[in-house]
Amino acid sequence: MEGPIGWGRQEVDGWRKGPWTSQEDKLLVDHVRQHGEGRWNSVSKLTGLKRSGKSCRLRWVNYLRPDLKRGKITPQEESIIVQLHALWGNRWSTIARSLPGRTDNEIKNYWRTHFKKGKPSKNIERARARFLKQRQEMQTQKQQQLLQLAGQVVAKDENEDGGGARAPGTAADDDDDDRGSAVVDDACAAPAPAPLAVAEASAAGGGNHHDDLIMHDAIAMDFMCPMSCALLLHGAGVVQGGGTGSCCGSTASDEYGSGDEDGATWGSLWNLDGVVVDGAGACTLW
DNA sequence: AATGTAGTCAACCGCAGGCAT
DNA sequence: CATGCCTGCGGTTGACTACAT
């Protein structure tokens, strides 16, 4: 950082650093009111503030923006953060877009405080346990469905030409070690749209929905198709156009999933490598 | 009551990507 | 096409506060 100097009211290269004063805040707020956001480097020239554009932007985004939500992260928001972190990893700004009024910095701090040291809160532990349980149930359910389906296909084939019956485990085989491809493939045939409203309503500060509901819906949906869930959560504005969804790789698992007591690390619940999301939010495999 | 430790928050830095020239 | 500037992002740090001993 600044070496031994620390955060006094020092100036470096003519720029003030350290905590902002109320006068500086006022200058910045007035400036943004007049000129809007952006062009941060011109703020100092126009206002006389001895702050770099970077510093001005940060102060505005993290502290002065009028739509910021103050106060503690709610359990609902916490659940969403967990979900989205599992989905996106450390893409704090992306996660923040799904939590109106919260900044990436806030979420980042929250995550580091609560989860970085491998000591998740009770709420998170419950959410995680529920997630894992639900995942297991859904996998079982899916396997049964596939077996049923396979049985029907076999019966049909036998009826039609009596040959060419495949091994029933073709698709289900993926489930053992690959939580991404088979699941996504399956789910994207019918992505569920409902949780968007739930997540957004809670994130918007309503807090009226029980967190169980949030987790249930979010988990179910994420499990079915994480990418589409995220796209829905983010609205039309955020589209991972044609990109690969390798979101659950190193960072997430490194930070949280070290305690692999149950074999499935929290941060690597989904491996989306190889998943492509098109503009409409439909996932495909390549 | 004093001290140590952990948690929280605000701000900084370096880097990367996008865009204009 | 190359270069430089601006903006945004993620990681890190230091000050402050709350809690425990």
Tab-separated table of C-alpha atoms (C1' of nucleotides) in Angstrom:
chain	number	residue	atom	x	y	z
A	1	MET	CA	0.000	0.000	0.000
A	2	GLU	CA	1.421	3.285	1.053
A	3	GLY	CA	4.265	1.738	2.902
A	4	PRO	CA	4.852	2.951	6.406
A	5	ILE	CA	2.895	6.130	5.924
A	6	GLY	CA	-0.531	4.660	6.461
A	7	TRP	CA	-3.690	6.608	5.888
A	8	GLY	CA	-3.063	9.967	7.261
A	9	ARG	CA	-4.230	12.944	5.321
A	10	GLN	CA	-1.229	12.697	3.127
A	11	GLU	CA	-0.920	13.815	-0.402
A	12	VAL	CA	0.792	11.783	-3.040
A	13	ASP	CA	1.530	13.372	-6.369
A	14	GLY	CA	-0.927	16.074	-5.513
A	15	TRP	CA	-3.725	13.653	-4.777
A	16	ARG	CA	-5.260	13.437	-1.365
A	17	LYS	CA	-5.611	9.971	0.066
A	18	GLY	CA	-7.252	8.383	3.040
A	19	PRO	CA	-10.690	8.912	4.502
A	20	TRP	CA	-13.020	11.322	2.824
A	21	THR	CA	-14.316	14.391	4.589
A	22	SER	CA	-17.931	15.491	4.456
A	23	GLN	CA	-16.937	18.486	2.349
A	24	GLU	CA	-15.314	16.231	-0.188
A	25	ASP	CA	-18.358	14.035	-0.211
A	26	LYS	CA	-20.581	17.005	-0.824
A	27	LEU	CA	-18.439	18.226	-3.674
A	28	LEU	CA	-18.532	14.820	-5.280
A	29	VAL	CA	-22.256	14.381	-4.829
A	30	ASP	CA	-22.925	17.792	-6.296
A	31	HIS	CA	-20.705	17.007	-9.210
A	32	VAL	CA	-22.441	13.739	-9.968
A	33	ARG	CA	-25.826	15.395	-9.664
A	34	GLN	CA	-24.779	17.919	-12.232
A	35	HIS	CA	-22.802	15.819	-14.618
A	36	GLY	CA	-23.840	12.300	-13.923
A	37	GLU	CA	-21.580	9.348	-13.326
A	38	GLY	CA	-18.534	8.740	-15.392
A	39	ARG	CA	-15.666	10.924	-16.503
A	40	TRP	CA	-14.175	10.526	-13.091
A	41	ASN	CA	-10.864	11.929	-14.100
A	42	SER	CA	-12.471	15.266	-14.797
A	43	VAL	CA	-13.992	15.503	-11.348
A	44	SER	CA	-10.881	16.965	-9.822
A	45	LYS	CA	-10.648	19.611	-12.494
A	46	LEU	CA	-14.277	20.588	-12.276
A	47	THR	CA	-14.704	20.486	-8.535
A	48	GLY	CA	-11.268	21.255	-7.205
A	49	LEU	CA	-11.255	17.996	-5.335
A	50	LYS	CA	-7.762	16.720	-4.813
A	51	ARG	CA	-8.849	13.176	-5.438
A	52	SER	CA	-7.995	10.898	-8.302
A	53	GLY	CA	-10.723	9.765	-10.625
A	54	LYS	CA	-10.368	6.300	-9.283
A	55	SER	CA	-10.830	7.436	-5.747
A	56	CYS	CA	-13.871	9.516	-6.693
A	57	ARG	CA	-15.492	6.653	-8.486
A	58	LEU	CA	-14.874	4.313	-5.611
A	59	ARG	CA	-16.250	6.748	-3.080
A	60	TRP	CA	-19.352	7.279	-5.146
A	61	VAL	CA	-19.976	3.654	-5.955
A	62	ASN	CA	-19.298	2.295	-2.514
A	63	TYR	CA	-20.602	5.019	-0.300
A	64	LEU	CA	-22.354	7.995	-1.827
A	65	ARG	CA	-24.706	6.472	-4.346
A	66	PRO	CA	-28.246	7.268	-3.237
A	67	ASP	CA	-29.612	3.834	-3.990
A	68	LEU	CA	-27.263	2.110	-1.628
A	69	LYS	CA	-28.823	-0.057	0.997
A	70	ARG	CA	-27.375	0.457	4.436
A	71	GLY	CA	-27.311	-2.010	7.217
A	72	LYS	CA	-26.455	-5.601	7.579
A	73	ILE	CA	-26.729	-8.242	4.934
A	74	THR	CA	-29.999	-10.045	5.484
A	75	PRO	CA	-30.261	-13.832	5.604
A	76	GLN	CA	-32.014	-13.688	2.268
A	77	GLU	CA	-29.206	-11.709	0.753
A	78	GLU	CA	-26.725	-14.021	2.358
A	79	SER	CA	-28.402	-16.969	0.724
A	80	ILE	CA	-28.300	-15.278	-2.619
A	81	ILE	CA	-24.664	-14.421	-2.162
A	82	VAL	CA	-23.854	-18.016	-1.382
A	83	GLN	CA	-25.757	-19.206	-4.380
A	84	LEU	CA	-24.203	-16.738	-6.726
A	85	HIS	CA	-20.748	-17.228	-5.365
A	86	ALA	CA	-21.076	-20.916	-5.986
A	87	LEU	CA	-22.130	-19.962	-9.435
A	88	TRP	CA	-19.754	-17.152	-10.296
A	89	GLY	CA	-16.872	-17.503	-7.935
A	90	ASN	CA	-15.258	-14.230	-6.917
A	91	ARG	CA	-16.982	-12.107	-9.479
A	92	TRP	CA	-18.169	-9.684	-6.883
A	93	SER	CA	-19.461	-7.076	-9.224
A	94	THR	CA	-21.523	-9.665	-11.023
A	95	ILE	CA	-22.929	-10.911	-7.770
A	96	ALA	CA	-23.587	-7.364	-6.647
A	97	ARG	CA	-25.757	-6.731	-9.684
A	98	SER	CA	-28.169	-9.279	-8.354
A	99	LEU	CA	-28.358	-7.540	-5.026
A	100	PRO	CA	-29.730	-4.055	-5.539
A	101	GLY	CA	-28.273	-1.574	-3.146
A	102	ARG	CA	-25.272	-3.659	-2.321
A	103	THR	CA	-21.815	-2.996	-3.645
A	104	ASP	CA	-19.247	-5.451	-4.821
A	105	ASN	CA	-16.974	-4.189	-2.089
A	106	GLU	CA	-19.588	-4.861	0.529
A	107	ILE	CA	-20.260	-8.350	-0.714
A	108	LYS	CA	-16.593	-9.064	-1.044
A	109	ASN	CA	-15.960	-7.924	2.512
A	110	TYR	CA	-18.904	-9.897	3.734
A	111	TRP	CA	-17.730	-13.033	2.052
A	112	ARG	CA	-14.213	-12.730	3.268
A	113	THR	CA	-15.378	-12.037	6.775
A	114	HIS	CA	-17.840	-14.871	6.941
A	115	PHE	CA	-16.490	-17.585	4.742
A	116	LYS	CA	-12.887	-16.994	3.918
A	117	LYS	CA	-11.710	-18.461	7.159
A	118	GLY	CA	-13.737	-21.558	6.633
A	119	LYS	CA	-16.176	-20.687	9.328
A	120	PRO	CA	-19.531	-20.169	7.727
A	121	SER	CA	-22.418	-18.893	9.774
A	122	LYS	CA	-25.177	-21.124	11.006
A	123	ASN	CA	-27.400	-19.785	8.328
A	124	ILE	CA	-24.951	-20.700	5.652
A	125	GLU	CA	-24.350	-24.100	7.093
A	126	ARG	CA	-28.055	-24.741	7.043
A	127	ALA	CA	-28.329	-23.506	3.516
A	128	ARG	CA	-25.445	-25.618	2.451
A	129	ALA	CA	-26.796	-28.707	4.132
A	130	ARG	CA	-30.138	-28.151	2.498
A	131	PHE	CA	-28.474	-27.619	-0.807
A	132	LEU	CA	-26.526	-30.826	-0.626
A	133	LYS	CA	-29.532	-32.755	0.517
A	134	GLN	CA	-31.667	-31.385	-2.220
A	135	ARG	CA	-29.004	-32.054	-4.759
A	136	GLN	CA	-28.804	-35.617	-3.677
A	137	GLU	CA	-32.553	-35.998	-3.833
A	138	MET	CA	-32.722	-34.513	-7.254
A	139	GLN	CA	-29.959	-36.720	-8.516
A	140	THR	CA	-31.767	-39.752	-7.249
A	141	GLN	CA	-34.973	-38.520	-8.749
A	142	LYS	CA	-33.323	-37.849	-12.033
A	143	GLN	CA	-31.688	-41.221	-12.148
A	144	GLN	CA	-35.005	-42.849	-11.531
A	145	GLN	CA	-36.589	-40.818	-14.281
A	146	LEU	CA	-33.817	-41.708	-16.650
A	147	LEU	CA	-34.130	-45.338	-15.787
A	148	GLN	CA	-37.836	-45.142	-16.343
A	149	LEU	CA	-37.296	-43.363	-19.598
A	150	ALA	CA	-34.709	-45.832	-20.691
A	151	GLY	CA	-37.064	-48.636	-19.808
A	152	GLN	CA	-39.747	-47.100	-21.928
A	153	VAL	CA	-37.372	-46.624	-24.817
A	154	VAL	CA	-36.201	-50.171	-24.569
A	155	ALA	CA	-39.752	-51.436	-24.453
A	156	LYS	CA	-40.624	-49.265	-27.411
A	157	ASP	CA	-37.616	-50.417	-29.396
A	158	GLU	CA	-38.400	-53.963	-28.627
A	159	ASN	CA	-41.921	-53.444	-29.781
A	160	GLU	CA	-40.863	-51.734	-32.977
A	161	ASP	CA	-37.878	-53.647	-34.205
A	162	GLY	CA	-36.776	-55.652	-31.288
A	163	GLY	CA	-33.181	-54.516	-31.434
A	164	GLY	CA	-30.731	-51.712	-30.754
A	165	ALA	CA	-31.450	-51.431	-27.049
A	166	ARG	CA	-28.905	-49.239	-25.338
A	167	ALA	CA	-27.498	-49.509	-21.900
A	168	PRO	CA	-29.807	-47.551	-19.628
A	169	GLY	CA	-27.037	-45.774	-17.830
A	170	THR	CA	-25.745	-43.795	-20.766
A	171	ALA	CA	-26.813	-40.401	-19.584
A	172	ALA	CA	-26.973	-41.139	-15.901
A	173	ASP	CA	-23.366	-42.147	-15.874
A	174	ASP	CA	-22.423	-38.541	-15.975
A	175	ASP	CA	-23.887	-37.872	-12.594
A	176	ASP	CA	-21.242	-39.555	-10.571
A	177	ASP	CA	-18.420	-37.219	-11.206
A	178	ASP	CA	-19.765	-34.509	-13.389
A	179	ARG	CA	-22.253	-32.171	-11.883
A	180	GLY	CA	-22.146	-29.893	-14.842
A	181	SER	CA	-22.779	-31.399	-18.157
A	182	ALA	CA	-25.527	-33.847	-17.534
A	183	VAL	CA	-27.389	-31.606	-15.170
A	184	VAL	CA	-27.211	-28.579	-17.358
A	185	ASP	CA	-28.000	-30.544	-20.396
A	186	ASP	CA	-31.034	-31.946	-18.755
A	187	ALA	CA	-32.229	-28.807	-17.159
A	188	CYS	CA	-31.880	-26.511	-20.056
A	189	ALA	CA	-34.610	-28.246	-21.833
A	190	ALA	CA	-36.942	-26.532	-19.442
A	191	PRO	CA	-35.394	-23.735	-17.423
A	192	ALA	CA	-37.558	-22.626	-14.566
A	193	PRO	CA	-38.219	-18.893	-14.452
A	194	ALA	CA	-39.992	-18.449	-11.149
A	195	PRO	CA	-37.217	-17.752	-8.640
A	196	LEU	CA	-36.252	-14.521	-10.281
A	197	ALA	CA	-39.097	-12.705	-8.709
A	198	VAL	CA	-38.417	-14.285	-5.363
A	199	ALA	CA	-34.765	-13.495	-5.394
A	200	GLU	CA	-35.249	-9.976	-6.585
A	201	ALA	CA	-38.053	-9.260	-4.205
A	202	SER	CA	-35.974	-10.334	-1.286
A	203	ALA	CA	-32.892	-8.654	-2.556
A	204	ALA	CA	-34.770	-5.433	-3.004
A	205	GLY	CA	-35.141	-5.248	0.711
A	206	GLY	CA	-38.575	-6.680	1.132
A	207	GLY	CA	-37.354	-9.445	3.333
A	208	ASN	CA	-40.847	-10.790	3.625
A	209	HIS	CA	-40.121	-14.146	2.148
A	210	HIS	CA	-38.838	-16.823	4.362
A	211	ASP	CA	-35.286	-17.752	3.587
A	212	ASP	CA	-36.340	-21.331	3.227
A	213	LEU	CA	-38.373	-20.308	0.281
A	214	ILE	CA	-35.492	-18.430	-1.195
A	215	MET	CA	-33.111	-21.247	-0.761
A	216	HIS	CA	-35.564	-23.788	-1.969
A	217	ASP	CA	-36.303	-21.957	-5.148
A	218	ALA	CA	-32.840	-20.725	-5.771
A	219	ILE	CA	-31.286	-24.058	-5.092
A	220	ALA	CA	-33.740	-25.951	-7.149
A	221	MET	CA	-33.284	-23.635	-10.022
A	222	ASP	CA	-29.571	-23.296	-9.794
A	223	PHE	CA	-29.318	-26.967	-9.621
A	224	MET	CA	-31.312	-27.316	-12.729
A	225	CYS	CA	-29.485	-24.723	-14.698
A	226	PRO	CA	-27.144	-22.376	-12.917
A	227	MET	CA	-26.389	-20.314	-15.921
A	228	SER	CA	-29.955	-19.605	-16.794
A	229	CYS	CA	-30.651	-18.800	-13.196
A	230	ALA	CA	-27.902	-16.272	-13.147
A	231	LEU	CA	-29.025	-14.781	-16.375
A	232	LEU	CA	-32.494	-14.429	-15.041
A	233	LEU	CA	-31.228	-12.960	-11.850
A	234	HIS	CA	-29.177	-10.479	-13.718
A	235	GLY	CA	-31.903	-9.561	-16.073
A	236	ALA	CA	-31.383	-8.864	-19.671
A	237	GLY	CA	-28.428	-6.654	-19.073
A	238	VAL	CA	-25.937	-9.343	-18.276
A	239	VAL	CA	-25.418	-12.010	-20.809
A	240	GLN	CA	-22.430	-14.236	-20.988
A	241	GLY	CA	-22.578	-14.165	-24.697
A	242	GLY	CA	-21.013	-17.289	-25.994
A	243	GLY	CA	-18.578	-17.434	-23.149
A	244	THR	CA	-17.661	-20.540	-21.324
A	245	GLY	CA	-19.000	-20.845	-17.859
A	246	SER	CA	-16.045	-21.912	-15.861
A	247	CYS	CA	-17.213	-20.193	-12.786
A	248	CYS	CA	-16.635	-22.712	-10.105
A	249	GLY	CA	-13.010	-23.335	-10.566
A	250	SER	CA	-10.130	-22.360	-8.439
A	251	THR	CA	-11.202	-19.390	-6.449
A	252	ALA	CA	-14.450	-20.594	-5.062
A	253	SER	CA	-13.269	-23.970	-4.130
A	254	ASP	CA	-9.997	-22.705	-2.848
A	255	GLU	CA	-11.597	-20.345	-0.466
A	256	TYR	CA	-14.500	-22.235	0.815
A	257	GLY	CA	-14.233	-25.781	-0.184
A	258	SER	CA	-11.178	-26.695	1.720
A	259	GLY	CA	-13.188	-28.479	4.298
A	260	ASP	CA	-14.247	-31.308	2.086
A	261	GLU	CA	-15.867	-33.340	4.780
A	262	ASP	CA	-18.582	-34.543	2.500
A	263	GLY	CA	-16.587	-34.976	-0.616
A	264	ALA	CA	-18.380	-32.313	-2.583
A	265	THR	CA	-16.748	-28.985	-2.011
A	266	TRP	CA	-19.099	-26.100	-1.693
A	267	GLY	CA	-17.242	-23.961	-4.098
A	268	SER	CA	-17.069	-26.520	-6.787
A	269	LEU	CA	-20.571	-27.771	-6.804
A	270	TRP	CA	-20.914	-27.003	-10.423
A	271	ASN	CA	-18.420	-27.491	-13.073
A	272	LEU	CA	-19.634	-25.505	-15.987
A	273	ASP	CA	-16.654	-25.874	-18.191
A	274	GLY	CA	-17.958	-26.597	-21.558
A	275	VAL	CA	-21.257	-24.903	-21.060
A	276	VAL	CA	-22.159	-22.206	-23.500
A	277	VAL	CA	-24.909	-19.757	-22.891
A	278	ASP	CA	-26.424	-18.018	-25.819
A	279	GLY	CA	-28.093	-14.650	-25.817
A	280	ALA	CA	-31.441	-16.048	-24.860
A	281	GLY	CA	-30.042	-17.666	-21.779
A	282	ALA	CA	-30.312	-21.168	-23.098
A	283	CYS	CA	-27.401	-23.377	-22.344
A	284	THR	CA	-25.825	-25.801	-24.660
A	285	LEU	CA	-22.865	-28.023	-24.535
A	286	TRP	CA	-20.144	-27.947	-27.036
B	1	DA	C1'	-10.403	-1.772	33.978
B	2	DA	C1'	-6.819	-3.009	30.819
B	3	DT	C1'	-5.276	-5.636	27.172
B	4	DG	C1'	-5.517	-8.802	23.336
B	5	DT	C1'	-7.986	-10.656	19.472
B	6	DA	C1'	-11.345	-10.998	15.923
B	7	DG	C1'	-14.571	-8.785	12.973
B	8	DT	C1'	-16.000	-5.021	10.005
B	9	DC	C1'	-15.533	-1.366	6.942
B	10	DA	C1'	-13.501	1.919	3.836
B	11	DA	C1'	-10.004	2.840	0.825
B	12	DC	C1'	-5.935	1.723	-1.798
B	13	DC	C1'	-3.317	-0.764	-5.543
B	14	DG	C1'	-2.378	-3.282	-9.737
B	15	DC	C1'	-4.251	-5.267	-13.664
B	16	DA	C1'	-7.158	-5.953	-17.642
B	17	DG	C1'	-10.448	-4.664	-21.070
B	18	DG	C1'	-12.707	-1.236	-23.872
B	19	DC	C1'	-12.531	2.752	-26.512
B	20	DA	C1'	-10.849	6.785	-28.838
B	21	DT	C1'	-7.179	8.699	-31.425
C	1	DC	C1'	-2.844	-1.541	-36.343
C	2	DA	C1'	-0.615	0.580	-32.343
C	3	DT	C1'	-0.843	3.420	-28.498
C	4	DG	C1'	-2.609	5.765	-24.596
C	5	DC	C1'	-6.303	6.858	-21.570
C	6	DC	C1'	-10.275	5.708	-18.816
C	7	DT	C1'	-13.035	2.694	-16.329
C	8	DG	C1'	-14.110	-1.275	-13.741
C	9	DC	C1'	-12.782	-5.302	-11.139
C	10	DG	C1'	-10.643	-8.196	-7.690
C	11	DG	C1'	-7.277	-8.496	-4.076
C	12	DT	C1'	-5.263	-6.415	-0.171
C	13	DT	C1'	-4.453	-3.371	3.635
C	14	DG	C1'	-5.067	-0.498	7.656
C	15	DA	C1'	-8.078	1.801	10.969
C	16	DC	C1'	-11.727	1.316	13.884
C	17	DT	C1'	-14.946	-1.306	16.841
C	18	DA	C1'	-16.743	-5.070	19.485
C	19	DC	C1'	-15.974	-8.818	22.159
C	20	DA	C1'	-13.304	-11.976	25.085
C	21	DT	C1'	-9.918	-12.791	28.570
